[in-house]
Amino acid sequence: MIPLVKEEVLNKVKEVMDASSCYEGLKTICGDYLKAVGTEKEKAAADVLKKRTEGRRKLH
């Protein structure tokens, strides 16, 4: 992933995680993804995050 795009993704994941409307299950998934960044588990964690958020994204 291009570094600037990855930084934007990380910032968005943190933003979602910090939102008062974020439920505990999603906070856990976001945290797991952030912990996995830069490891061999990153892709699997990203896939879980993507699956859990598909169809819930809003365009800004």
Coordinates of N, CA and C in Angstrom, one line a residue:
M1 N 0.8 -1.2 0.0 CA 0.0 0.0 0.0 C 0.9 1.2 0.0
I2 N 0.5 2.3 -0.7 CA 1.2 3.5 -0.7 C 1.2 4.1 0.7
P3 N 2.4 4.6 1.2 CA 2.4 5.1 2.6 C 1.4 6.1 2.9
L4 N 1.1 7.1 2.1 CA 0.2 8.1 2.4 C -1.2 7.6 2.5
V5 N -1.6 6.6 1.6 CA -2.9 6.0 1.7 C -3.0 5.2 2.9
K6 N -2.0 4.4 3.3 CA -2.0 3.6 4.5 C -2.2 4.5 5.7
E7 N -1.5 5.6 5.7 CA -1.7 6.5 6.9 C -3.1 7.0 7.0
E8 N -3.7 7.3 5.8 CA -5.1 7.7 5.8 C -6.0 6.6 6.3
V9 N -5.8 5.4 5.9 CA -6.5 4.2 6.4 C -6.4 4.0 7.9
L10 N -5.1 4.1 8.4 CA -4.9 4.0 9.9 C -5.6 5.1 10.6
N11 N -5.6 6.3 10.1 CA -6.3 7.4 10.8 C -7.8 7.2 10.8
K12 N -8.3 6.7 9.7 CA -9.8 6.4 9.7 C -10.2 5.3 10.6
V13 N -9.4 4.3 10.7 CA -9.6 3.2 11.6 C -9.6 3.7 13.1
K14 N -8.6 4.5 13.4 CA -8.6 5.1 14.7 C -9.8 6.0 15.0
E15 N -10.2 6.8 14.0 CA -11.4 7.7 14.1 C -12.6 6.8 14.4
V16 N -12.8 5.8 13.7 CA -14.0 4.9 13.9 C -13.9 4.3 15.3
M17 N -12.8 3.8 15.7 CA -12.6 3.2 17.0 C -12.9 4.2 18.1
D18 N -12.6 5.5 17.9 CA -12.8 6.5 19.0 C -14.2 7.1 19.0
A19 N -15.0 6.8 17.9 CA -16.4 7.3 17.9 C -17.2 6.8 19.0
S20 N -18.0 7.6 19.6 CA -18.9 7.2 20.7 C -20.0 6.2 20.2
S21 N -20.2 6.2 18.9 CA -21.2 5.3 18.3 C -20.7 3.9 18.0
C22 N -19.3 3.7 18.1 CA -18.7 2.5 17.7 C -19.0 1.4 18.8
Y23 N -19.5 0.3 18.4 CA -19.8 -0.7 19.4 C -18.6 -1.5 19.7
E24 N -18.6 -2.2 20.9 CA -17.4 -2.9 21.4 C -16.8 -3.9 20.4
G25 N -17.7 -4.6 19.7 CA -17.2 -5.6 18.8 C -16.3 -5.0 17.7
L26 N -16.8 -3.9 17.2 CA -16.0 -3.2 16.1 C -14.8 -2.5 16.7
K27 N -14.8 -2.0 17.9 CA -13.6 -1.5 18.5 C -12.5 -2.6 18.6
T28 N -13.0 -3.8 19.0 CA -12.0 -4.9 19.1 C -11.4 -5.2 17.8
I29 N -12.2 -5.3 16.7 CA -11.7 -5.5 15.4 C -10.8 -4.5 14.9
C30 N -11.1 -3.2 15.2 CA -10.2 -2.1 14.8 C -8.9 -2.2 15.6
G31 N -9.0 -2.5 16.8 CA -7.7 -2.7 17.7 C -6.9 -3.8 17.2
D32 N -7.5 -4.9 16.8 CA -6.8 -6.1 16.3 C -6.1 -5.7 15.0
Y33 N -6.8 -4.9 14.1 CA -6.2 -4.5 12.9 C -4.9 -3.6 13.2
L34 N -5.1 -2.6 14.0 CA -4.0 -1.7 14.4 C -2.8 -2.5 14.9
K35 N -3.1 -3.5 15.7 CA -2.0 -4.3 16.3 C -1.3 -5.1 15.2
A36 N -2.0 -5.5 14.2 CA -1.5 -6.4 13.2 C -0.7 -5.7 12.1
V37 N -0.9 -4.3 12.0 CA -0.2 -3.6 10.9 C 1.3 -3.8 11.0
G38 N 1.8 -4.1 9.8 CA 3.3 -4.4 9.7 C 3.7 -5.8 10.1
T39 N 2.7 -6.6 10.4 CA 3.0 -8.0 10.7 C 2.5 -8.9 9.6
E40 N 2.7 -10.2 9.8 CA 2.2 -11.2 8.8 C 0.7 -11.4 9.0
K41 N 0.1 -10.8 10.1 CA -1.3 -11.0 10.3 C -2.1 -9.8 9.8
E42 N -1.5 -8.8 9.2 CA -2.1 -7.6 8.7 C -3.2 -7.9 7.7
K43 N -2.9 -8.7 6.7 CA -3.9 -8.9 5.6 C -5.2 -9.6 6.2
A44 N -5.0 -10.6 7.1 CA -6.1 -11.3 7.7 C -7.0 -10.3 8.5
A45 N -6.3 -9.5 9.3 CA -7.0 -8.5 10.1 C -7.7 -7.5 9.3
A46 N -7.1 -7.1 8.2 CA -7.8 -6.2 7.2 C -9.0 -6.8 6.6
D47 N -8.9 -8.1 6.3 CA -10.0 -8.8 5.7 C -11.2 -8.8 6.6
V48 N -10.9 -9.1 7.9 CA -12.0 -9.1 8.9 C -12.6 -7.7 9.1
L49 N -11.8 -6.7 9.1 CA -12.3 -5.3 9.3 C -13.2 -5.0 8.0
K50 N -12.7 -5.3 6.9 CA -13.4 -5.0 5.6 C -14.8 -5.7 5.6
K51 N -14.8 -7.0 6.0 CA -16.0 -7.8 6.0 C -17.0 -7.2 7.0
R52 N -16.6 -6.8 8.2 CA -17.5 -6.2 9.2 C -18.0 -4.9 8.9
T53 N -17.3 -4.1 8.0 CA -17.8 -2.8 7.7 C -18.4 -2.6 6.3
E54 N -18.3 -3.7 5.5 CA -18.9 -3.6 4.1 C -20.4 -3.2 4.2
G55 N -20.8 -2.3 3.4 CA -22.2 -1.9 3.4 C -22.6 -0.9 4.4
R56 N -21.7 -0.6 5.3 CA -21.9 0.4 6.4 C -21.2 1.7 6.1
R57 N -20.4 1.7 5.1 CA -19.6 2.9 4.8 C -20.5 4.0 4.2
K58 N -20.1 5.2 4.7 CA -20.8 6.4 4.2 C -19.8 7.2 3.3
L59 N -20.2 7.7 2.2 CA -19.3 8.6 1.4 C -19.3 10.0 2.0
H60 N -18.2 10.5 2.2 CA -18.1 11.9 2.7 C -17.7 12.9 1.6

